[in-house]
Amino acid sequence: MGELNRRRFLERMTALTATAIATPTTLRGEPVPPPGSRAGRRRPAPAFELPPATRPQPTDLAELTLAEAARLIRDGDASAVELVEAYLRRIARWDPRYEAFNTVVSEAALEAARMADRTRGSGPLAGVPLAIKDNFFTAGVRTTANSFIFEDFVPDFDATSWARLRDAGAILLGKTQMGPLATTAASTPTGERTTVNAWAPHHENVSPSGSSSGSATAVAARMAASSTGTQTGGSITNPSNAQGLTGIKPTMGRVSLYGVLPLTYTRDHPGPLARDAVDAAAMLQVMAGPDPLDPRSLGLPPVPDYLAAVREAGRDGDRPLVHPERGGPLRIGVLPDFLEAPEPPAAPAPEPDPDIDRIGSSFPQRDRTQSAYRREVATIEARQRMLATLEDMGADIVELAFPDHWETLTSFNFNNVRLPERSEIFLEHLRDDVRRFGVSLAPWINGLLLPAAEYVRGSRARLILLEQILEGVFGRCDVVTQTAPFPFDMVGLPLIGFPIGFESDSTGYPRPIGAKFGAEPYAEHHLLSVIAAYQRATDWHLRRPANPDELRPAEGDGAEGGPDGPGSGGRARYDLFDVIERGE
């Protein structure tokens, strides 16, 4: 089945690349669904069995995982109103510091909770409060993508994936901060940073990571049970790694993109950011499946039982990690860069020179700091321990070489061939007023200027990369390590981010360390299974950040406020350099 799926997926991605220009685009922020479309995408919420509890239940309802909360509400041991009120209290108390939300719908959430309690909702997520990234359409609630272009846009229908979560009984708490039009970490359209990392809320040099950073901070800070995100260049798995969460980017087409403000037709992936693999499986079980309004989602293999995969993970005696279909030990491929020791910087990095134009000749030669080096060392050590744990659990660790031409095919130049797709989608806005793109303008201009020959050449290179991965990598392993999201984002393959440890050497306070595994097309259940087994053997996913008042830095350490420290007048700004270096 794996070989057949690989061939089918290669054919699908070839067709998708060839027909990218045929997609209906969202123009002027007012997409109109075709007649009857809303009825066409509705479906009964899937019934599923939640795994049994594996730890004593927390007394604070906001500390519950999604699965724990759903189980308590189902069994009548907690009410939806109590759960929503617990999250709203945390949002009111702490979100002024975290800035994870740009819209909170307190009254609507409480009314939905009261309705769930009155009707004893039977949906698998009945009464569970969620945070939704602000590029998912939410009927009657502003959907801005943190941009000037959509600042007043209120859709009259729900994105398919959110509609499915809502129909399963989930409750909308609010919309989360994001990078403007999903191009960098969360900020205002003009570049003022908004969301902070929940593990370092007073340290702006610790990134919340990626355009789904508001969604990640909301979950890590216990202001929502789970959240949704989108990934075009790492914005589910990177924030999950940065904030101790488990986030999965499914195979291209597995979750409908209908009603999600687009960035790149051939690379956008919606998915969940959750506290553990069980919660991610529950979210994905509801979100996944065909949608007649998104041709990318049609004709795929049936959606597997993700919750069965996590229920059974790690339960087969002393050597639990077996392949669920092939039998035999699960094979984990390790590419050369995963355990490659970092080189120490020659000397401590100098302070940035404010008199040098950051967009001029200085920024390509920026030195890594000593603290970054210490974090890289800790990351390699955590990866070694993680692989040793999985090997002790019965996995086969397979050392792999890079596929042919890996460095070239995954290079910055080939990664950037996606830019014309985003420029085409927003062409009318670019013609009307480029100022409405704010700090994120540069990638759209770059997309306009990229020659057609380069786009075609890059699209062909992407298909070569996909074939190399399917044949050269997954011919020898079932899941594979990744150090960056871009290769699997470029070719539409599934990727999961999960916590594997903590380190304090880089900054003096605990910060999560995460890892990424990729899999074959439509093999999200394999990823969820191995991570659920790993999480049964470790407790990294159970750790939560302290509240901001417990993490306040000592006076004068330069952590809080703007770039010059406490009292400097507001948070720092992202600029063109940040968009180019760290953006999607």
Coordinates of C-alpha atoms in Angstrom, one line a residue:
M1 CA 0.0 0.0 0.0
G2 CA 2.9 2.4 0.8
E3 CA 4.4 2.0 -2.7
L4 CA 1.0 2.4 -4.3
N5 CA 0.4 5.6 -2.3
R6 CA 3.8 6.9 -3.2
R7 CA 3.1 6.5 -6.9
R8 CA -0.4 8.0 -6.7
F9 CA 0.9 11.0 -4.7
L10 CA 3.7 11.7 -7.2
E11 CA 1.1 11.7 -10.0
R12 CA -1.2 14.0 -8.0
M13 CA 1.5 16.5 -7.2
T14 CA 2.5 16.5 -10.9
A15 CA -1.0 17.4 -11.8
L16 CA -1.3 20.0 -9.0
T17 CA 1.9 21.7 -10.2
A18 CA 0.6 21.8 -13.8
T19 CA -2.8 23.2 -12.9
A20 CA -1.9 25.6 -10.1
I21 CA -3.2 28.6 -12.1
A22 CA -6.6 27.0 -12.4
T23 CA -7.5 27.5 -8.7
P24 CA -10.3 29.9 -7.8
T25 CA -8.5 32.8 -6.0
T26 CA -9.7 35.0 -3.1
L27 CA -9.8 38.5 -4.6
R28 CA -10.6 41.6 -2.6
G29 CA -11.3 39.7 0.6
E30 CA -14.8 38.7 -0.4
P31 CA -14.8 35.1 -1.6
V32 CA -18.4 33.9 -2.4
P33 CA -19.2 30.2 -2.1
P34 CA -20.9 28.6 -5.0
P35 CA -24.6 27.9 -4.6
G36 CA -25.3 25.0 -2.3
S37 CA -21.7 24.7 -1.3
R38 CA -22.2 24.9 2.4
A39 CA -24.6 22.0 2.5
G40 CA -22.2 20.1 0.2
R41 CA -19.3 20.2 2.7
R42 CA -21.3 19.4 5.8
R43 CA -21.0 15.8 7.1
P44 CA -21.8 14.0 10.4
A45 CA -19.0 14.4 12.9
P46 CA -17.0 11.2 13.1
A47 CA -17.6 9.1 16.1
F48 CA -14.4 8.0 17.9
E49 CA -13.2 6.4 21.0
L50 CA -10.9 8.5 23.2
P51 CA -7.9 6.7 24.7
P52 CA -8.2 6.1 28.5
A53 CA -6.7 8.6 30.9
T54 CA -3.0 8.1 31.5
R55 CA -2.4 10.4 34.5
P56 CA -4.4 11.8 37.5
Q57 CA -6.7 14.5 36.2
P58 CA -5.6 18.1 37.0
T59 CA -8.0 20.1 39.3
D60 CA -7.5 23.2 37.2
L61 CA -9.7 22.7 34.2
A62 CA -7.4 24.9 32.0
E63 CA -4.7 22.3 32.6
L64 CA -6.7 19.5 30.9
T65 CA -5.7 18.2 27.5
L66 CA -8.4 18.2 24.8
A67 CA -9.0 14.5 25.3
E68 CA -9.3 14.9 29.1
A69 CA -11.7 17.8 28.7
A70 CA -13.9 15.9 26.2
R71 CA -13.9 12.9 28.4
L72 CA -14.9 14.9 31.5
I73 CA -17.7 16.7 29.7
R74 CA -19.0 13.4 28.1
D75 CA -19.1 11.7 31.5
G76 CA -20.8 14.7 33.2
D77 CA -17.9 15.4 35.5
A78 CA -17.5 18.9 34.2
S79 CA -19.6 21.3 32.3
A80 CA -18.8 23.2 29.1
V81 CA -19.6 26.5 30.9
E82 CA -17.0 25.7 33.6
L83 CA -14.4 24.8 31.0
V84 CA -15.0 28.0 28.9
E85 CA -15.0 30.2 32.0
A86 CA -11.7 28.7 33.1
Y87 CA -10.1 29.6 29.7
L88 CA -11.7 33.0 29.6
R89 CA -10.3 33.8 33.1
R90 CA -6.8 32.9 31.9
I91 CA -7.3 35.0 28.7
A92 CA -8.5 38.0 30.7
R93 CA -5.6 37.7 33.2
W94 CA -2.7 36.8 31.0
D95 CA -3.3 37.6 27.4
P96 CA -2.4 41.3 27.8
R97 CA 1.1 39.9 28.2
Y98 CA 1.0 37.0 25.8
E99 CA -1.1 38.7 23.0
A100 CA -2.0 35.4 21.6
F101 CA -5.5 36.6 20.5
N102 CA -6.6 39.4 18.3
T103 CA -10.3 38.7 18.8
V104 CA -12.0 37.0 21.8
V105 CA -15.7 36.1 21.6
S106 CA -16.5 35.7 25.3
E107 CA -20.3 36.0 25.1
A108 CA -20.7 33.8 22.1
A109 CA -18.4 31.2 23.6
L110 CA -20.4 31.2 26.9
E111 CA -23.7 31.0 25.0
A112 CA -22.4 28.0 23.0
A113 CA -21.3 26.4 26.2
R114 CA -24.7 26.8 27.8
M115 CA -26.3 25.3 24.7
A116 CA -23.9 22.3 24.9
D117 CA -24.8 21.8 28.5
R118 CA -28.5 22.1 27.9
T119 CA -28.6 19.7 24.9
R120 CA -25.9 17.3 26.2
G121 CA -24.2 17.6 22.9
S122 CA -23.1 14.2 21.5
G123 CA -20.3 15.4 19.3
P124 CA -16.9 14.0 20.1
L125 CA -15.6 17.5 20.9
A126 CA -18.8 18.7 22.6
G127 CA -18.0 21.7 24.8
V128 CA -14.3 21.8 24.1
P129 CA -13.0 25.4 23.6
L130 CA -10.6 26.0 20.7
A131 CA -8.5 28.9 19.4
I132 CA -8.7 29.4 15.6
K133 CA -6.0 31.0 13.5
D134 CA -7.2 34.3 12.0
N135 CA -6.9 33.1 8.4
F136 CA -9.7 30.6 8.9
F137 CA -13.2 31.9 7.9
T138 CA -15.5 32.1 11.0
A139 CA -19.0 33.2 10.1
G140 CA -19.9 36.5 11.7
V141 CA -16.5 36.9 13.3
R142 CA -13.8 39.1 11.8
T143 CA -11.1 37.2 9.8
T144 CA -8.3 39.6 9.2
A145 CA -5.1 37.6 8.7
N146 CA -3.6 40.5 10.7
S147 CA -3.5 42.5 7.5
F148 CA -4.7 45.8 6.3
I149 CA -6.3 44.1 3.3
F150 CA -8.8 42.1 5.4
E151 CA -9.0 44.3 8.5
D152 CA -12.8 44.8 8.1
F153 CA -13.6 41.4 6.5
V154 CA -16.4 39.4 8.3
P155 CA -17.2 36.2 6.4
D156 CA -20.7 34.8 6.3
F157 CA -19.6 31.1 6.3
D158 CA -17.1 29.0 8.0
A159 CA -13.9 27.4 6.6
T160 CA -14.6 23.7 6.0
S161 CA -12.1 22.6 8.7
W162 CA -13.5 24.9 11.3
A163 CA -17.1 23.9 10.4
R164 CA -16.2 20.3 11.0
L165 CA -14.7 21.1 14.4
R166 CA -17.8 23.2 15.2
D167 CA -20.1 20.4 14.1
A168 CA -18.2 18.0 16.3
G169 CA -19.2 20.3 19.3
A170 CA -16.1 22.5 19.6
I171 CA -16.5 26.0 20.9
L172 CA -14.8 29.1 19.4
L173 CA -13.0 31.1 22.1
G174 CA -11.4 33.6 19.6
K175 CA -9.1 34.2 16.7
T176 CA -5.3 34.1 17.2
Q177 CA -2.6 36.5 16.2
M178 CA -0.6 35.6 13.2
G179 CA 2.0 37.1 10.9
P180 CA 0.4 39.5 8.4
L181 CA -0.9 37.3 5.6
A182 CA 1.1 34.4 7.2
T183 CA 4.5 35.7 6.3
T184 CA 6.4 35.9 9.6
A185 CA 5.8 35.5 13.3
A186 CA 2.8 37.3 14.8
S187 CA 2.8 41.0 14.4
T188 CA 0.7 44.0 13.4
P189 CA 0.6 44.8 9.6
T190 CA 3.2 47.5 10.2
G191 CA 5.6 45.0 12.0
E192 CA 5.1 45.6 15.7
R193 CA 5.5 42.3 17.4
T194 CA 2.5 41.0 19.2
T195 CA 2.6 37.4 20.4
V196 CA 5.4 36.3 22.7
N197 CA 6.7 32.8 23.5
A198 CA 4.7 31.4 26.5
W199 CA 7.9 30.0 27.9
A200 CA 9.6 33.4 27.9
P201 CA 6.9 36.1 27.9
H202 CA 9.3 38.9 28.9
H203 CA 12.1 38.0 26.5
E204 CA 11.4 39.1 23.0
N205 CA 14.6 37.6 21.7
V206 CA 13.0 34.2 22.2
S207 CA 10.7 33.8 19.2
P208 CA 7.2 32.3 19.4
S209 CA 8.1 31.1 15.9
G210 CA 6.1 31.1 12.7
S211 CA 2.9 32.7 11.5
S212 CA 0.8 30.3 13.7
S213 CA 2.6 31.6 16.8
G214 CA -0.6 33.0 18.3
S215 CA -2.2 29.6 18.1
A216 CA 0.8 28.0 19.7
T217 CA 1.0 30.5 22.5
A218 CA -2.7 30.2 23.2
V219 CA -2.4 26.4 23.8
A220 CA 1.0 26.5 25.6
A221 CA -0.3 29.2 28.0
R222 CA -3.5 27.2 28.7
M223 CA -5.8 29.7 27.1
A224 CA -7.3 27.0 24.8
A225 CA -7.5 23.3 24.7
S226 CA -6.1 23.1 21.2
S227 CA -5.8 25.3 18.1
T228 CA -5.6 25.4 14.3
G229 CA -2.7 26.6 12.2
T230 CA -1.5 26.7 8.6
Q231 CA 1.9 25.7 7.3
T232 CA 3.4 26.9 4.1
G233 CA 7.0 27.1 5.4
G234 CA 7.0 25.6 8.9
S235 CA 4.2 27.5 10.8
I236 CA 2.7 24.5 12.5
T237 CA 5.8 22.4 13.3
N238 CA 8.1 25.3 14.2
P239 CA 5.9 27.0 16.7
S240 CA 5.1 23.5 18.2
N241 CA 8.9 22.9 18.6
A242 CA 9.4 26.3 20.1
Q243 CA 6.6 26.0 22.7
G244 CA 6.6 22.4 23.7
L245 CA 3.6 21.3 21.7
T246 CA 2.7 18.5 19.2
G247 CA 1.6 19.9 15.9
I248 CA 1.0 18.0 12.7
K249 CA 1.1 19.2 9.1
P250 CA -0.9 16.6 7.1
T251 CA -0.3 15.5 3.6
M252 CA -1.3 18.1 0.9
G253 CA -5.1 17.7 0.4
R254 CA -5.8 15.7 3.5
V255 CA -7.5 18.7 5.2
S256 CA -9.6 21.1 3.0
L257 CA -8.3 24.6 2.5
Y258 CA -11.7 26.0 1.5
G259 CA -12.4 29.1 3.5
V260 CA -8.7 29.6 4.5
L261 CA -7.2 32.8 3.2
P262 CA -4.6 31.5 0.7
L263 CA -0.9 32.0 0.6
T264 CA 0.4 29.4 -1.9
Y265 CA -1.9 27.0 -3.7
T266 CA 0.5 24.1 -3.9
R267 CA 2.0 24.5 -0.4
D268 CA -0.7 25.6 2.1
H269 CA -1.6 22.9 4.7
P270 CA -4.1 23.4 7.6
G271 CA -3.6 21.3 10.7
P272 CA -3.8 21.2 14.5
L273 CA -1.4 22.5 17.2
A274 CA -2.1 20.4 20.4
R275 CA -0.6 19.5 23.8
D276 CA 0.2 15.9 22.8
A277 CA -0.2 13.3 20.0
V278 CA -3.6 12.1 21.3
D279 CA -5.1 15.6 21.1
A280 CA -3.5 16.2 17.6
A281 CA -5.1 12.9 16.5
A282 CA -8.5 13.9 17.8
M283 CA -8.3 17.2 16.0
L284 CA -7.1 15.8 12.8
Q285 CA -9.7 13.0 12.9
V286 CA -12.4 15.7 12.7
M287 CA -10.7 18.1 10.3
A288 CA -9.5 15.6 7.7
G289 CA -11.5 14.2 4.7
P290 CA -12.7 15.1 1.2
D291 CA -14.4 18.4 0.5
P292 CA -16.1 19.0 -2.9
L293 CA -15.1 22.6 -2.6
D294 CA -11.4 21.8 -2.5
P295 CA -10.2 19.6 -5.4
R296 CA -7.0 19.0 -3.7
S297 CA -8.9 16.9 -1.1
L298 CA -10.7 14.6 -3.5
G299 CA -9.7 11.1 -4.7
L300 CA -7.4 10.5 -1.7
P301 CA -7.1 7.2 0.2
P302 CA -9.7 7.0 3.0
V303 CA -8.9 8.8 6.2
P304 CA -7.3 6.3 8.7
D305 CA -8.4 5.9 12.3
Y306 CA -5.9 8.3 13.8
L307 CA -7.2 7.7 17.4
A308 CA -6.8 3.9 17.0
A309 CA -3.2 4.5 16.0
V310 CA -2.5 6.5 19.1
R311 CA -4.5 4.1 21.4
E312 CA -2.5 1.1 20.2
A313 CA 0.9 2.9 20.1
G314 CA 3.5 1.5 22.5
R315 CA 1.3 -1.3 23.9
D316 CA 3.0 -4.4 22.4
G317 CA 5.1 -5.7 25.2
D318 CA 8.7 -5.0 25.6
R319 CA 9.3 -3.9 21.9
P320 CA 6.2 -1.9 21.1
L321 CA 7.3 0.1 18.1
V322 CA 6.2 -2.1 15.2
H323 CA 4.9 -1.0 11.8
P324 CA 1.1 -1.2 12.0
E325 CA 0.7 -2.6 8.5
R326 CA 4.0 -4.1 7.4
G327 CA 4.8 -5.7 10.8
G328 CA 8.3 -5.8 12.1
P329 CA 10.1 -2.9 13.8
L330 CA 9.3 0.6 12.8
R331 CA 12.3 2.0 10.8
I332 CA 13.3 5.6 11.7
G333 CA 15.6 7.1 9.1
V334 CA 18.2 9.6 10.3
L335 CA 19.6 12.0 7.8
P336 CA 23.2 13.2 8.2
D337 CA 22.4 16.7 9.5
F338 CA 20.2 15.5 12.4
L339 CA 23.0 14.7 14.7
E340 CA 25.7 16.9 13.1
A341 CA 27.7 18.7 15.8
P342 CA 27.5 22.5 15.4
E343 CA 30.6 24.5 15.0
P344 CA 31.3 27.0 17.8
P345 CA 31.4 30.7 16.7
A346 CA 34.9 32.0 16.4
A347 CA 34.2 34.8 18.8
P348 CA 31.1 36.2 20.6
A349 CA 28.9 37.9 18.1
P350 CA 29.3 41.7 18.1
E351 CA 26.4 44.0 18.9
P352 CA 24.6 45.1 15.7
D353 CA 25.9 48.4 14.3
P354 CA 22.9 50.7 14.1
D355 CA 24.8 52.8 11.5
I356 CA 24.9 49.9 9.1
D357 CA 21.9 49.3 6.8
R358 CA 20.6 45.9 7.8
I359 CA 19.4 45.3 4.3
G360 CA 22.8 46.2 2.9
S361 CA 26.0 44.2 3.1
S362 CA 26.0 43.5 6.8
F363 CA 23.1 41.0 7.4
P364 CA 24.4 38.0 5.4
Q365 CA 27.5 37.9 7.5
R366 CA 25.6 38.0 10.9
D367 CA 27.5 35.9 13.4
R368 CA 25.7 33.4 15.5
T369 CA 25.7 34.2 19.2
Q370 CA 27.2 32.1 21.9
S371 CA 23.8 31.4 23.3
A372 CA 22.6 30.1 20.0
Y373 CA 25.5 27.8 19.9
R374 CA 24.8 26.5 23.4
R375 CA 21.2 25.8 22.3
E376 CA 22.3 23.9 19.2
V377 CA 24.6 21.7 21.4
A378 CA 21.7 21.0 23.8
T379 CA 19.4 20.2 20.8
I380 CA 21.8 17.6 19.4
E381 CA 22.1 16.0 22.8
A382 CA 18.3 15.9 23.1
R383 CA 18.0 14.3 19.7
Q384 CA 20.5 11.6 20.6
R385 CA 18.5 10.8 23.8
M386 CA 15.2 10.7 21.9
L387 CA 16.6 8.3 19.3
A388 CA 18.0 6.1 22.0
T389 CA 14.6 6.0 23.7
L390 CA 12.9 5.0 20.5
E391 CA 15.5 2.3 19.8
D392 CA 15.0 0.9 23.3
M393 CA 11.3 0.7 22.5
G394 CA 12.0 -1.5 19.5
A395 CA 12.5 0.9 16.6
D396 CA 15.3 0.3 14.0
I397 CA 17.4 3.4 13.6
V398 CA 18.5 3.6 10.0
E399 CA 21.4 5.9 9.0
L400 CA 20.6 7.5 5.6
A401 CA 22.6 9.5 3.1
F402 CA 21.0 12.6 1.6
P403 CA 19.2 11.9 -1.7
D404 CA 21.0 13.0 -4.8
H405 CA 21.2 16.8 -5.2
W406 CA 19.5 17.4 -1.8
E407 CA 21.3 20.6 -1.1
T408 CA 20.5 22.1 -4.5
L409 CA 16.9 20.9 -4.6
T410 CA 16.1 22.2 -1.1
S411 CA 18.0 25.5 -1.6
F412 CA 16.7 29.0 -0.9
N413 CA 16.3 29.6 -4.6
F414 CA 14.1 26.6 -5.3
N415 CA 12.2 27.2 -2.1
N416 CA 11.3 30.7 -3.4
V417 CA 9.6 29.6 -6.6
R418 CA 6.4 29.5 -4.6
L419 CA 6.4 33.3 -4.5
P420 CA 4.6 34.0 -7.9
E421 CA 1.7 31.9 -6.6
R422 CA 1.1 34.3 -3.7
S423 CA 1.5 37.3 -5.9
E424 CA -1.0 36.0 -8.5
I425 CA -3.6 35.5 -5.7
F426 CA -3.2 39.1 -4.5
L427 CA -2.6 40.7 -7.8
E428 CA -5.5 43.1 -7.6
H429 CA -4.5 44.3 -4.2
L430 CA -0.9 44.8 -5.5
R431 CA -2.3 47.0 -8.3
D432 CA -4.6 48.9 -6.0
D433 CA -2.2 49.9 -3.1
V434 CA 1.0 48.1 -2.1
R435 CA 1.0 49.9 1.2
R436 CA -1.8 47.6 2.4
F437 CA 0.8 44.8 2.5
G438 CA 2.7 46.6 5.3
V439 CA 5.9 44.9 6.5
S440 CA 5.3 41.8 4.4
L441 CA 5.4 43.5 1.0
A442 CA 8.8 42.2 -0.1
P443 CA 7.8 38.6 -0.9
W444 CA 4.9 39.7 -3.0
I445 CA 7.1 42.0 -5.0
N446 CA 9.7 39.3 -5.4
G447 CA 7.0 37.0 -6.7
L448 CA 6.0 39.5 -9.4
L449 CA 9.6 39.8 -10.5
L450 CA 10.5 36.1 -10.6
P451 CA 10.8 35.1 -14.3
A452 CA 8.3 32.5 -15.6
A453 CA 11.2 30.3 -16.7
E454 CA 12.5 30.2 -13.1
Y455 CA 9.0 29.3 -11.8
V456 CA 8.8 26.4 -14.3
R457 CA 12.3 25.3 -13.5
G458 CA 11.6 25.4 -9.8
S459 CA 8.4 23.5 -10.2
R460 CA 10.2 20.7 -12.1
A461 CA 12.9 20.6 -9.4
R462 CA 10.2 20.2 -6.8
L463 CA 8.9 17.0 -8.6
I464 CA 12.4 15.7 -8.8
L465 CA 12.9 16.3 -5.0
L466 CA 9.6 14.5 -4.3
E467 CA 10.6 11.5 -6.4
Q468 CA 14.0 11.4 -4.6
I469 CA 12.3 11.4 -1.2
L470 CA 9.7 8.8 -2.1
E471 CA 12.2 6.4 -3.7
G472 CA 15.5 7.2 -2.0
V473 CA 14.3 7.8 1.5
F474 CA 11.1 5.9 2.1
G475 CA 12.4 2.9 0.3
R476 CA 14.5 2.3 3.4
C477 CA 12.5 3.8 6.3
D478 CA 9.0 4.5 7.5
V479 CA 9.5 7.9 9.1
V480 CA 12.5 10.2 8.7
T481 CA 14.1 13.0 10.7
Q482 CA 14.0 16.5 9.5
T483 CA 15.9 19.6 10.8
A484 CA 13.9 22.1 8.8
P485 CA 10.3 22.0 7.5
F486 CA 10.9 23.3 4.0
P487 CA 11.8 20.1 2.1
F488 CA 8.5 18.4 3.2
D489 CA 6.5 21.6 2.8
M490 CA 7.8 22.0 -0.8
V491 CA 6.5 18.5 -1.8
G492 CA 3.4 18.3 0.4
L493 CA 4.4 15.4 2.6
P494 CA 3.2 15.0 6.2
L495 CA 5.4 16.4 9.1
I496 CA 5.0 16.3 12.8
G497 CA 6.7 18.5 15.5
F498 CA 6.9 17.3 19.1
P499 CA 8.9 18.1 22.3
I500 CA 12.0 16.1 23.2
G501 CA 13.6 18.0 26.1
F502 CA 14.5 21.4 27.6
E503 CA 17.6 23.5 28.0
S504 CA 18.5 26.5 30.1
D505 CA 22.1 27.1 29.0
S506 CA 21.2 29.5 26.2
T507 CA 19.2 32.0 28.3
G508 CA 19.3 30.9 31.9
Y509 CA 15.6 29.7 32.0
P510 CA 14.0 26.6 30.6
R511 CA 13.1 26.5 26.9
P512 CA 11.5 23.5 25.0
I513 CA 13.5 21.6 22.5
G514 CA 11.6 19.9 19.7
A515 CA 12.1 17.5 16.8
K516 CA 10.4 16.9 13.5
F517 CA 9.6 13.6 11.8
G518 CA 8.3 13.2 8.2
A519 CA 6.5 10.3 6.6
E520 CA 5.1 9.0 3.3
P521 CA 2.0 10.5 1.8
Y522 CA -1.2 9.9 3.8
A523 CA 0.9 8.3 6.7
E524 CA -0.1 10.8 9.4
H525 CA -1.2 7.8 11.5
H526 CA 2.3 6.4 11.5
L527 CA 3.7 9.7 12.7
L528 CA 1.0 10.0 15.4
S529 CA 1.5 6.4 16.5
V530 CA 5.3 6.7 17.0
I531 CA 5.0 10.1 18.8
A532 CA 2.2 8.8 21.1
A533 CA 4.4 5.8 22.0
Y534 CA 7.3 8.1 22.7
Q535 CA 5.1 10.3 24.8
R536 CA 4.1 7.3 26.9
A537 CA 7.7 6.8 27.7
T538 CA 8.6 10.4 28.4
D539 CA 7.0 13.4 30.1
W540 CA 8.3 16.4 28.0
H541 CA 4.8 16.9 26.6
L542 CA 3.3 17.2 30.1
R543 CA 5.4 20.2 31.2
R544 CA 3.8 23.6 31.1
P545 CA 5.3 27.1 31.3
A546 CA 4.9 29.1 34.5
N547 CA 2.6 32.1 34.5
P548 CA 4.2 35.4 33.4
D549 CA 4.4 36.9 36.9
E550 CA 6.6 33.9 37.9
L551 CA 8.9 34.5 34.9
R552 CA 9.4 38.2 35.2
P553 CA 13.1 38.9 34.8
A554 CA 15.3 40.7 37.2
E555 CA 15.4 44.5 37.0
G556 CA 17.7 45.8 34.3
D557 CA 18.4 42.6 32.3
G558 CA 17.0 44.1 29.1
A559 CA 14.4 41.5 28.6
E560 CA 11.1 43.3 28.9
G561 CA 9.7 46.2 26.8
G562 CA 11.1 47.3 23.5
P563 CA 14.5 46.5 21.9
D564 CA 16.3 48.6 24.5
G565 CA 14.8 46.9 27.5
P566 CA 12.3 47.9 30.2
G567 CA 10.5 51.1 29.7
S568 CA 11.8 51.6 26.1
G569 CA 8.3 52.1 24.8
G570 CA 6.4 49.1 23.4
R571 CA 7.5 45.9 21.8
A572 CA 10.1 45.6 19.1
R573 CA 9.3 45.6 15.4
Y574 CA 9.9 43.1 12.6
D575 CA 11.4 44.7 9.6
L576 CA 12.3 43.6 6.0
F577 CA 15.3 41.7 7.3
D578 CA 13.1 39.6 9.6
V579 CA 10.6 38.8 6.8
I580 CA 13.4 37.8 4.4
E581 CA 15.3 35.7 7.0
R582 CA 12.5 34.2 9.1
G583 CA 9.4 34.6 7.1
E584 CA 7.5 31.8 5.4

